[in-house]
Short mmCIF file of N, CA and C in Angstrom, two decimals:
data_model
loop_
_atom_site.label_atom_id
_atom_site.label_comp_id
_atom_site.label_asym_id
_atom_site.label_seq_id
_atom_site.Cartn_x
_atom_site.Cartn_y
_atom_site.Cartn_z
N MET A 403 -7.80 -35.58 113.76
CA MET A 403 -7.59 -34.32 112.91
C MET A 403 -6.51 -34.68 111.82
N THR A 404 -6.88 -34.38 110.62
CA THR A 404 -5.71 -34.35 109.75
C THR A 404 -5.05 -33.15 109.37
N ARG A 405 -3.79 -33.22 109.27
CA ARG A 405 -3.04 -31.93 109.29
C ARG A 405 -2.20 -32.23 107.97
N ILE A 406 -1.69 -30.91 107.50
CA ILE A 406 -0.79 -30.73 106.32
C ILE A 406 0.10 -29.69 106.73
N ASN A 407 1.42 -30.33 106.64
CA ASN A 407 2.57 -29.61 107.27
C ASN A 407 3.68 -29.59 106.05
N PRO A 408 4.63 -28.46 106.08
CA PRO A 408 5.78 -28.63 105.44
C PRO A 408 6.72 -29.82 106.11
N TYR A 409 7.58 -30.14 105.22
CA TYR A 409 8.52 -31.20 105.72
C TYR A 409 9.95 -30.96 104.86
N ILE A 410 10.87 -30.57 105.53
CA ILE A 410 12.12 -30.26 105.02
C ILE A 410 13.13 -31.33 105.13
N SER A 411 14.00 -31.58 103.97
CA SER A 411 15.06 -32.52 104.09
C SER A 411 16.32 -31.67 104.22
N PHE A 412 17.27 -32.03 104.99
CA PHE A 412 18.52 -31.60 105.19
C PHE A 412 19.58 -32.49 104.83
N LYS A 413 20.82 -32.20 104.67
CA LYS A 413 22.00 -33.00 104.28
C LYS A 413 22.82 -32.97 105.53
N ASP A 414 22.50 -34.05 106.32
CA ASP A 414 23.43 -34.20 107.66
C ASP A 414 23.37 -33.17 108.66
N ASN A 415 22.30 -32.25 108.58
CA ASN A 415 22.46 -31.26 109.81
C ASN A 415 20.92 -30.97 110.40
N ALA A 416 20.15 -31.95 110.08
CA ALA A 416 18.75 -31.84 110.57
C ALA A 416 18.71 -31.52 111.91
N SER A 417 19.33 -32.14 112.95
CA SER A 417 19.47 -31.98 114.26
C SER A 417 19.68 -30.44 114.67
N GLU A 418 20.77 -30.03 113.94
CA GLU A 418 21.20 -28.61 114.21
C GLU A 418 20.20 -27.59 113.64
N ALA A 419 19.55 -27.88 112.45
CA ALA A 419 18.69 -26.95 112.20
C ALA A 419 17.38 -27.10 112.99
N MET A 420 16.92 -28.09 113.29
CA MET A 420 15.75 -28.23 114.01
C MET A 420 16.00 -27.57 115.67
N GLU A 421 17.06 -27.81 116.19
CA GLU A 421 17.53 -27.08 117.45
C GLU A 421 17.34 -25.62 117.22
N PHE A 422 18.02 -25.08 116.09
CA PHE A 422 17.77 -23.78 115.75
C PHE A 422 16.45 -23.26 115.72
N TYR A 423 15.70 -23.87 114.85
CA TYR A 423 14.31 -23.43 114.73
C TYR A 423 13.49 -23.33 115.91
N LYS A 424 13.94 -24.43 116.90
CA LYS A 424 13.21 -24.53 118.25
C LYS A 424 13.60 -23.27 119.18
N THR A 425 14.74 -22.60 118.96
CA THR A 425 14.93 -21.30 119.59
C THR A 425 14.13 -20.12 118.82
N VAL A 426 13.89 -20.27 117.54
CA VAL A 426 13.14 -19.25 116.97
C VAL A 426 11.44 -19.47 117.32
N PHE A 427 11.06 -20.65 117.41
CA PHE A 427 9.51 -20.69 117.41
C PHE A 427 8.99 -21.47 118.75
N ASN A 428 9.97 -21.69 119.43
CA ASN A 428 9.77 -22.49 120.99
C ASN A 428 9.13 -23.89 120.63
N GLY A 429 8.32 -24.41 121.41
CA GLY A 429 7.64 -25.73 121.07
C GLY A 429 8.41 -26.87 121.66
N LYS A 430 7.82 -27.94 121.33
CA LYS A 430 8.58 -29.26 121.76
C LYS A 430 9.08 -30.01 120.78
N LEU A 431 10.40 -30.14 120.73
CA LEU A 431 10.99 -30.86 119.66
C LEU A 431 11.41 -32.42 119.86
N THR A 432 11.06 -33.07 119.05
CA THR A 432 11.32 -34.67 118.96
C THR A 432 12.08 -35.02 118.08
N LEU A 433 13.25 -35.68 118.33
CA LEU A 433 14.29 -36.19 116.95
C LEU A 433 14.30 -37.79 117.39
N THR A 434 14.14 -38.37 116.36
CA THR A 434 14.35 -39.77 116.08
C THR A 434 15.32 -40.01 115.00
N THR A 435 16.44 -40.76 115.35
CA THR A 435 17.43 -41.26 114.51
C THR A 435 16.94 -42.42 113.74
N PHE A 436 17.68 -42.76 112.55
CA PHE A 436 17.36 -43.71 111.82
C PHE A 436 17.44 -45.02 112.45
N LYS A 437 18.43 -45.25 113.35
CA LYS A 437 18.66 -46.40 114.23
C LYS A 437 17.33 -46.41 115.30
N GLU A 438 17.11 -45.57 115.87
CA GLU A 438 15.90 -45.50 116.81
C GLU A 438 14.69 -45.73 115.99
N GLY A 439 14.36 -45.39 114.84
CA GLY A 439 13.18 -45.57 113.94
C GLY A 439 13.01 -46.68 113.48
N GLY A 440 14.12 -47.68 113.45
CA GLY A 440 14.14 -48.96 112.92
C GLY A 440 14.32 -49.14 111.29
N ALA A 441 14.67 -48.03 110.82
CA ALA A 441 14.57 -47.82 109.47
C ALA A 441 16.01 -48.47 108.91
N PRO A 442 15.98 -49.67 107.96
CA PRO A 442 17.09 -50.21 107.49
C PRO A 442 18.24 -49.08 106.81
N SER A 443 19.46 -49.11 107.12
CA SER A 443 20.38 -48.04 106.77
C SER A 443 21.70 -48.33 106.93
N ASP A 444 22.54 -47.88 106.23
CA ASP A 444 23.96 -47.94 106.47
C ASP A 444 24.40 -47.56 107.86
N PRO A 445 25.15 -48.33 108.51
CA PRO A 445 25.43 -48.16 110.02
C PRO A 445 26.00 -46.66 110.08
N SER A 446 26.64 -46.06 109.17
CA SER A 446 27.14 -44.68 109.06
C SER A 446 26.06 -43.70 109.21
N GLN A 447 24.83 -44.15 109.00
CA GLN A 447 23.61 -43.22 108.88
C GLN A 447 22.84 -43.33 110.21
N ASP A 448 23.24 -44.33 111.05
CA ASP A 448 22.30 -44.51 112.37
C ASP A 448 22.02 -43.38 113.18
N SER A 449 23.14 -42.49 113.18
CA SER A 449 22.84 -41.24 114.05
C SER A 449 22.16 -40.16 113.41
N LYS A 450 21.91 -40.20 112.05
CA LYS A 450 21.28 -39.10 111.35
C LYS A 450 19.81 -39.05 111.59
N ILE A 451 19.14 -37.95 111.43
CA ILE A 451 17.61 -37.79 111.85
C ILE A 451 16.83 -38.46 110.82
N MET A 452 16.04 -39.51 111.25
CA MET A 452 15.05 -39.88 110.43
C MET A 452 13.68 -39.13 110.38
N HIS A 453 13.34 -38.46 111.42
CA HIS A 453 12.09 -37.66 111.63
C HIS A 453 12.37 -36.66 112.83
N ALA A 454 12.02 -35.46 112.66
CA ALA A 454 11.95 -34.56 113.52
C ALA A 454 10.87 -33.93 113.43
N VAL A 455 10.22 -33.51 114.66
CA VAL A 455 8.92 -32.74 114.64
C VAL A 455 9.05 -31.54 115.85
N LEU A 456 8.85 -30.57 115.23
CA LEU A 456 8.65 -29.35 116.35
C LEU A 456 7.38 -28.97 116.26
N GLU A 457 6.65 -29.28 117.50
CA GLU A 457 5.33 -29.09 117.84
C GLU A 457 5.36 -27.55 118.41
N ILE A 458 4.72 -26.63 117.62
CA ILE A 458 4.77 -25.34 117.80
C ILE A 458 3.49 -24.96 118.52
N SER A 459 2.47 -25.56 118.13
CA SER A 459 1.10 -25.29 118.67
C SER A 459 0.33 -26.46 118.23
N ASN A 460 -1.05 -26.56 118.78
CA ASN A 460 -1.87 -27.61 118.21
C ASN A 460 -2.04 -27.72 116.56
N GLU A 461 -2.00 -26.49 116.18
CA GLU A 461 -2.19 -26.42 114.72
C GLU A 461 -0.89 -26.20 113.81
N MET A 462 0.28 -26.20 114.64
CA MET A 462 1.45 -25.84 113.78
C MET A 462 2.56 -26.87 113.91
N LEU A 463 2.87 -27.70 112.99
CA LEU A 463 4.07 -28.63 113.04
C LEU A 463 5.10 -28.35 111.96
N PHE A 464 6.23 -28.51 112.21
CA PHE A 464 7.33 -28.14 111.53
C PHE A 464 8.25 -29.47 111.61
N MET A 465 8.23 -30.10 110.49
CA MET A 465 9.03 -31.48 110.37
C MET A 465 10.19 -31.58 109.48
N ALA A 466 11.21 -32.37 109.53
CA ALA A 466 12.41 -32.45 108.92
C ALA A 466 13.02 -33.85 109.05
N ALA A 467 13.80 -33.92 108.16
CA ALA A 467 14.80 -35.12 108.26
C ALA A 467 16.09 -35.17 107.68
N ASP A 468 17.13 -35.82 108.01
CA ASP A 468 18.33 -35.82 107.06
C ASP A 468 18.13 -36.70 105.92
N THR A 469 18.87 -36.50 104.76
CA THR A 469 18.53 -37.04 103.43
C THR A 469 19.41 -38.25 103.40
N PRO A 470 18.93 -39.47 103.42
CA PRO A 470 19.84 -40.67 103.59
C PRO A 470 20.86 -40.60 102.22
N SER A 471 21.98 -41.18 102.73
CA SER A 471 23.21 -41.23 101.54
C SER A 471 22.83 -41.73 100.29
N GLY A 472 21.80 -42.66 100.25
CA GLY A 472 21.40 -43.26 98.92
C GLY A 472 20.47 -42.45 98.10
N MET A 473 19.96 -41.34 98.54
CA MET A 473 19.09 -40.59 97.88
C MET A 473 19.64 -39.12 97.71
N GLU A 474 19.13 -38.55 96.62
CA GLU A 474 19.58 -37.17 96.11
C GLU A 474 19.29 -36.13 96.83
N TYR A 475 20.20 -35.27 97.21
CA TYR A 475 19.77 -33.98 97.89
C TYR A 475 20.02 -32.91 96.99
N VAL A 476 19.07 -32.02 96.75
CA VAL A 476 19.12 -30.90 95.90
C VAL A 476 18.66 -29.73 96.70
N PRO A 477 19.35 -28.69 97.22
CA PRO A 477 19.03 -27.53 97.94
C PRO A 477 17.90 -26.91 96.98
N GLY A 478 16.84 -26.29 97.54
CA GLY A 478 15.78 -25.69 96.77
C GLY A 478 14.89 -26.47 96.33
N LYS A 479 15.07 -27.89 96.26
CA LYS A 479 13.99 -28.91 95.96
C LYS A 479 13.90 -29.85 97.05
N ASN A 480 13.96 -29.43 98.30
CA ASN A 480 14.24 -30.24 99.54
C ASN A 480 13.02 -30.10 100.57
N ILE A 481 11.87 -29.46 99.86
CA ILE A 481 10.77 -29.46 100.83
C ILE A 481 9.59 -30.33 100.11
N SER A 482 8.79 -31.05 101.20
CA SER A 482 7.61 -31.73 100.89
C SER A 482 6.48 -31.24 101.65
N MET A 483 5.51 -31.82 101.15
CA MET A 483 3.84 -31.73 101.93
C MET A 483 3.75 -32.97 102.68
N SER A 484 3.58 -32.63 103.76
CA SER A 484 3.15 -34.13 104.73
C SER A 484 1.65 -33.91 105.12
N LEU A 485 1.01 -35.17 104.93
CA LEU A 485 -0.35 -35.28 105.34
C LEU A 485 -0.30 -36.40 106.47
N GLY A 486 -0.94 -35.95 107.62
CA GLY A 486 -0.97 -37.09 108.70
C GLY A 486 -2.11 -36.75 109.63
N GLY A 487 -2.34 -37.97 110.18
CA GLY A 487 -3.61 -38.02 111.26
C GLY A 487 -3.99 -39.35 111.55
N GLU A 488 -5.15 -39.39 112.02
CA GLU A 488 -5.70 -40.88 112.32
C GLU A 488 -6.82 -41.31 111.67
N ASN A 489 -7.49 -40.49 110.76
CA ASN A 489 -8.47 -40.70 110.01
C ASN A 489 -8.11 -41.42 108.79
N GLU A 490 -8.06 -42.92 108.66
CA GLU A 490 -7.46 -43.73 107.73
C GLU A 490 -8.26 -43.54 106.57
N ASP A 491 -9.58 -43.76 106.54
CA ASP A 491 -10.26 -43.60 105.32
C ASP A 491 -10.05 -42.11 104.45
N GLU A 492 -10.10 -41.00 105.16
CA GLU A 492 -9.81 -39.75 104.81
C GLU A 492 -8.36 -39.71 104.19
N LEU A 493 -7.37 -40.10 104.75
CA LEU A 493 -6.04 -40.10 104.34
C LEU A 493 -5.67 -41.03 103.06
N ARG A 494 -6.41 -42.24 103.24
CA ARG A 494 -6.14 -43.13 102.10
C ARG A 494 -6.91 -42.37 100.79
N GLY A 495 -8.15 -41.62 101.10
CA GLY A 495 -8.74 -41.01 99.85
C GLY A 495 -7.74 -40.02 99.39
N TYR A 496 -7.13 -39.27 100.14
CA TYR A 496 -6.30 -38.10 99.49
C TYR A 496 -5.16 -38.90 98.86
N TRP A 497 -4.59 -40.03 99.31
CA TRP A 497 -3.33 -40.76 98.79
C TRP A 497 -3.98 -41.17 97.28
N GLU A 498 -5.16 -41.70 97.22
CA GLU A 498 -5.57 -42.45 96.02
C GLU A 498 -5.66 -41.12 94.90
N LYS A 499 -6.14 -40.07 95.36
CA LYS A 499 -6.25 -38.86 94.43
C LYS A 499 -4.97 -38.30 94.00
N LEU A 500 -4.10 -38.21 94.96
CA LEU A 500 -2.93 -37.74 94.69
C LEU A 500 -2.05 -38.61 94.02
N ALA A 501 -2.21 -39.93 93.95
CA ALA A 501 -1.54 -41.04 93.16
C ALA A 501 -1.88 -41.02 91.75
N VAL A 502 -2.95 -40.37 91.25
CA VAL A 502 -3.47 -40.32 89.92
C VAL A 502 -2.22 -39.55 89.07
N GLY A 503 -1.61 -40.26 88.13
CA GLY A 503 -0.54 -39.63 87.34
C GLY A 503 0.77 -39.32 88.22
N ALA A 504 0.90 -39.73 89.51
CA ALA A 504 1.99 -39.73 90.08
C ALA A 504 3.03 -40.85 90.00
N VAL A 505 4.16 -40.30 90.52
CA VAL A 505 5.29 -41.49 90.85
C VAL A 505 5.22 -41.87 92.04
N ILE A 506 5.08 -43.20 92.19
CA ILE A 506 4.97 -43.72 93.64
C ILE A 506 6.41 -43.86 94.10
N GLU A 507 6.94 -43.39 95.07
CA GLU A 507 8.29 -43.58 95.53
C GLU A 507 8.19 -45.04 96.77
N GLN A 508 7.33 -44.83 97.39
CA GLN A 508 6.98 -45.64 98.47
C GLN A 508 5.59 -45.97 98.74
N PRO A 509 5.10 -47.19 98.41
CA PRO A 509 3.67 -47.64 98.32
C PRO A 509 3.03 -47.28 99.97
N LEU A 510 1.88 -46.83 100.20
CA LEU A 510 1.35 -46.73 101.34
C LEU A 510 1.24 -48.11 101.90
N ALA A 511 1.94 -48.37 103.02
CA ALA A 511 2.06 -49.76 103.73
C ALA A 511 2.53 -49.55 105.05
N GLN A 512 2.48 -50.72 105.79
CA GLN A 512 2.91 -50.65 107.22
C GLN A 512 4.38 -50.24 107.30
N ALA A 513 4.58 -49.21 108.20
CA ALA A 513 6.34 -48.73 108.29
C ALA A 513 6.68 -49.30 109.80
N PRO A 514 8.03 -49.32 109.91
CA PRO A 514 8.61 -49.91 110.94
C PRO A 514 8.18 -49.45 112.03
N TRP A 515 7.89 -48.12 111.99
CA TRP A 515 7.43 -47.34 113.48
C TRP A 515 5.93 -47.69 113.99
N GLY A 516 5.18 -48.38 113.06
CA GLY A 516 3.81 -48.91 113.32
C GLY A 516 2.84 -48.13 112.64
N ASP A 517 3.06 -47.00 112.05
CA ASP A 517 2.06 -46.34 111.15
C ASP A 517 1.97 -46.85 109.93
N THR A 518 1.11 -46.44 108.97
CA THR A 518 1.09 -46.65 107.55
C THR A 518 1.48 -45.36 106.79
N PHE A 519 2.41 -45.81 105.91
CA PHE A 519 3.27 -44.52 105.54
C PHE A 519 3.44 -44.80 103.82
N GLY A 520 3.40 -43.71 103.22
CA GLY A 520 3.73 -43.82 101.89
C GLY A 520 4.41 -42.40 101.30
N MET A 521 5.21 -42.55 100.18
CA MET A 521 5.73 -41.20 99.54
C MET A 521 5.47 -41.18 97.94
N LEU A 522 5.08 -40.18 97.52
CA LEU A 522 4.90 -40.12 95.96
C LEU A 522 5.26 -38.53 95.62
N THR A 523 5.54 -38.55 94.31
CA THR A 523 5.39 -37.17 93.65
C THR A 523 4.37 -37.05 92.61
N ASP A 524 3.63 -36.13 93.00
CA ASP A 524 2.26 -35.93 92.02
C ASP A 524 2.52 -35.35 90.56
N LYS A 525 1.68 -35.31 89.79
CA LYS A 525 1.66 -35.22 88.37
C LYS A 525 2.36 -33.79 88.15
N PHE A 526 2.17 -32.86 89.40
CA PHE A 526 3.01 -31.43 89.23
C PHE A 526 4.22 -31.39 89.88
N GLY A 527 4.66 -32.62 90.25
CA GLY A 527 6.23 -32.67 90.73
C GLY A 527 6.45 -32.16 92.23
N ILE A 528 5.25 -32.39 92.87
CA ILE A 528 5.27 -32.07 94.43
C ILE A 528 5.47 -33.22 95.15
N HIS A 529 6.27 -33.23 96.07
CA HIS A 529 6.59 -34.46 96.77
C HIS A 529 5.66 -34.62 97.99
N TRP A 530 5.05 -35.63 98.23
CA TRP A 530 4.09 -35.74 99.40
C TRP A 530 4.25 -37.10 100.29
N LEU A 531 4.22 -37.01 101.52
CA LEU A 531 4.44 -37.91 102.47
C LEU A 531 3.13 -37.96 103.09
N VAL A 532 2.70 -39.32 103.24
CA VAL A 532 1.31 -39.62 103.82
C VAL A 532 1.56 -40.45 105.09
N ASN A 533 1.09 -40.19 106.22
CA ASN A 533 1.28 -40.92 107.39
C ASN A 533 -0.16 -41.13 108.23
N ILE A 534 -0.56 -42.46 108.34
CA ILE A 534 -1.61 -42.75 109.14
C ILE A 534 -1.28 -43.35 110.26
N SER A 535 -1.71 -42.51 111.38
CA SER A 535 -1.28 -42.99 112.79
C SER A 535 -1.69 -44.43 113.08
N GLY A 536 -0.82 -45.24 113.71
CA GLY A 536 -1.24 -46.50 114.22
C GLY A 536 -2.26 -46.38 115.36
N LYS A 537 -3.05 -47.36 115.52
CA LYS A 537 -4.00 -47.44 116.80
C LYS A 537 -3.45 -47.31 117.99
N LYS A 538 -3.67 -46.44 118.98
CA LYS A 538 -3.36 -46.33 120.14
C LYS A 538 -3.56 -47.43 121.06
N ALA A 539 -2.51 -47.80 121.83
CA ALA A 539 -2.81 -49.18 122.77
C ALA A 539 -3.65 -48.59 124.01
#
């Protein structure tokens, strides 16, 4: 199943925010730091959240991350749309259509966590994250 979900960027308080949202919506919260995710970063960023997901139900996911120190953080412009799932053909098709006239921030490629991942801002200024789940063992 392919999902489209909100993805919020925080400035150094994603863990605190997501713990709060867990008390609001219940569900299962998973937090992954930059160090745990294998993303290259400044060691001072190792404990910051690279990816948080609050699974509220099978159809509802709420995702977030801390904004790395090298990226601009602008409150009010800190929400993205996230496309994710296992259907590679479908998700690559969405990527290709969204990429027309877009600014590609990270090409769709193998990510340190094993999935295929890319980021772009479409021609209307909307930021998109696309994640194609890796093959299950």
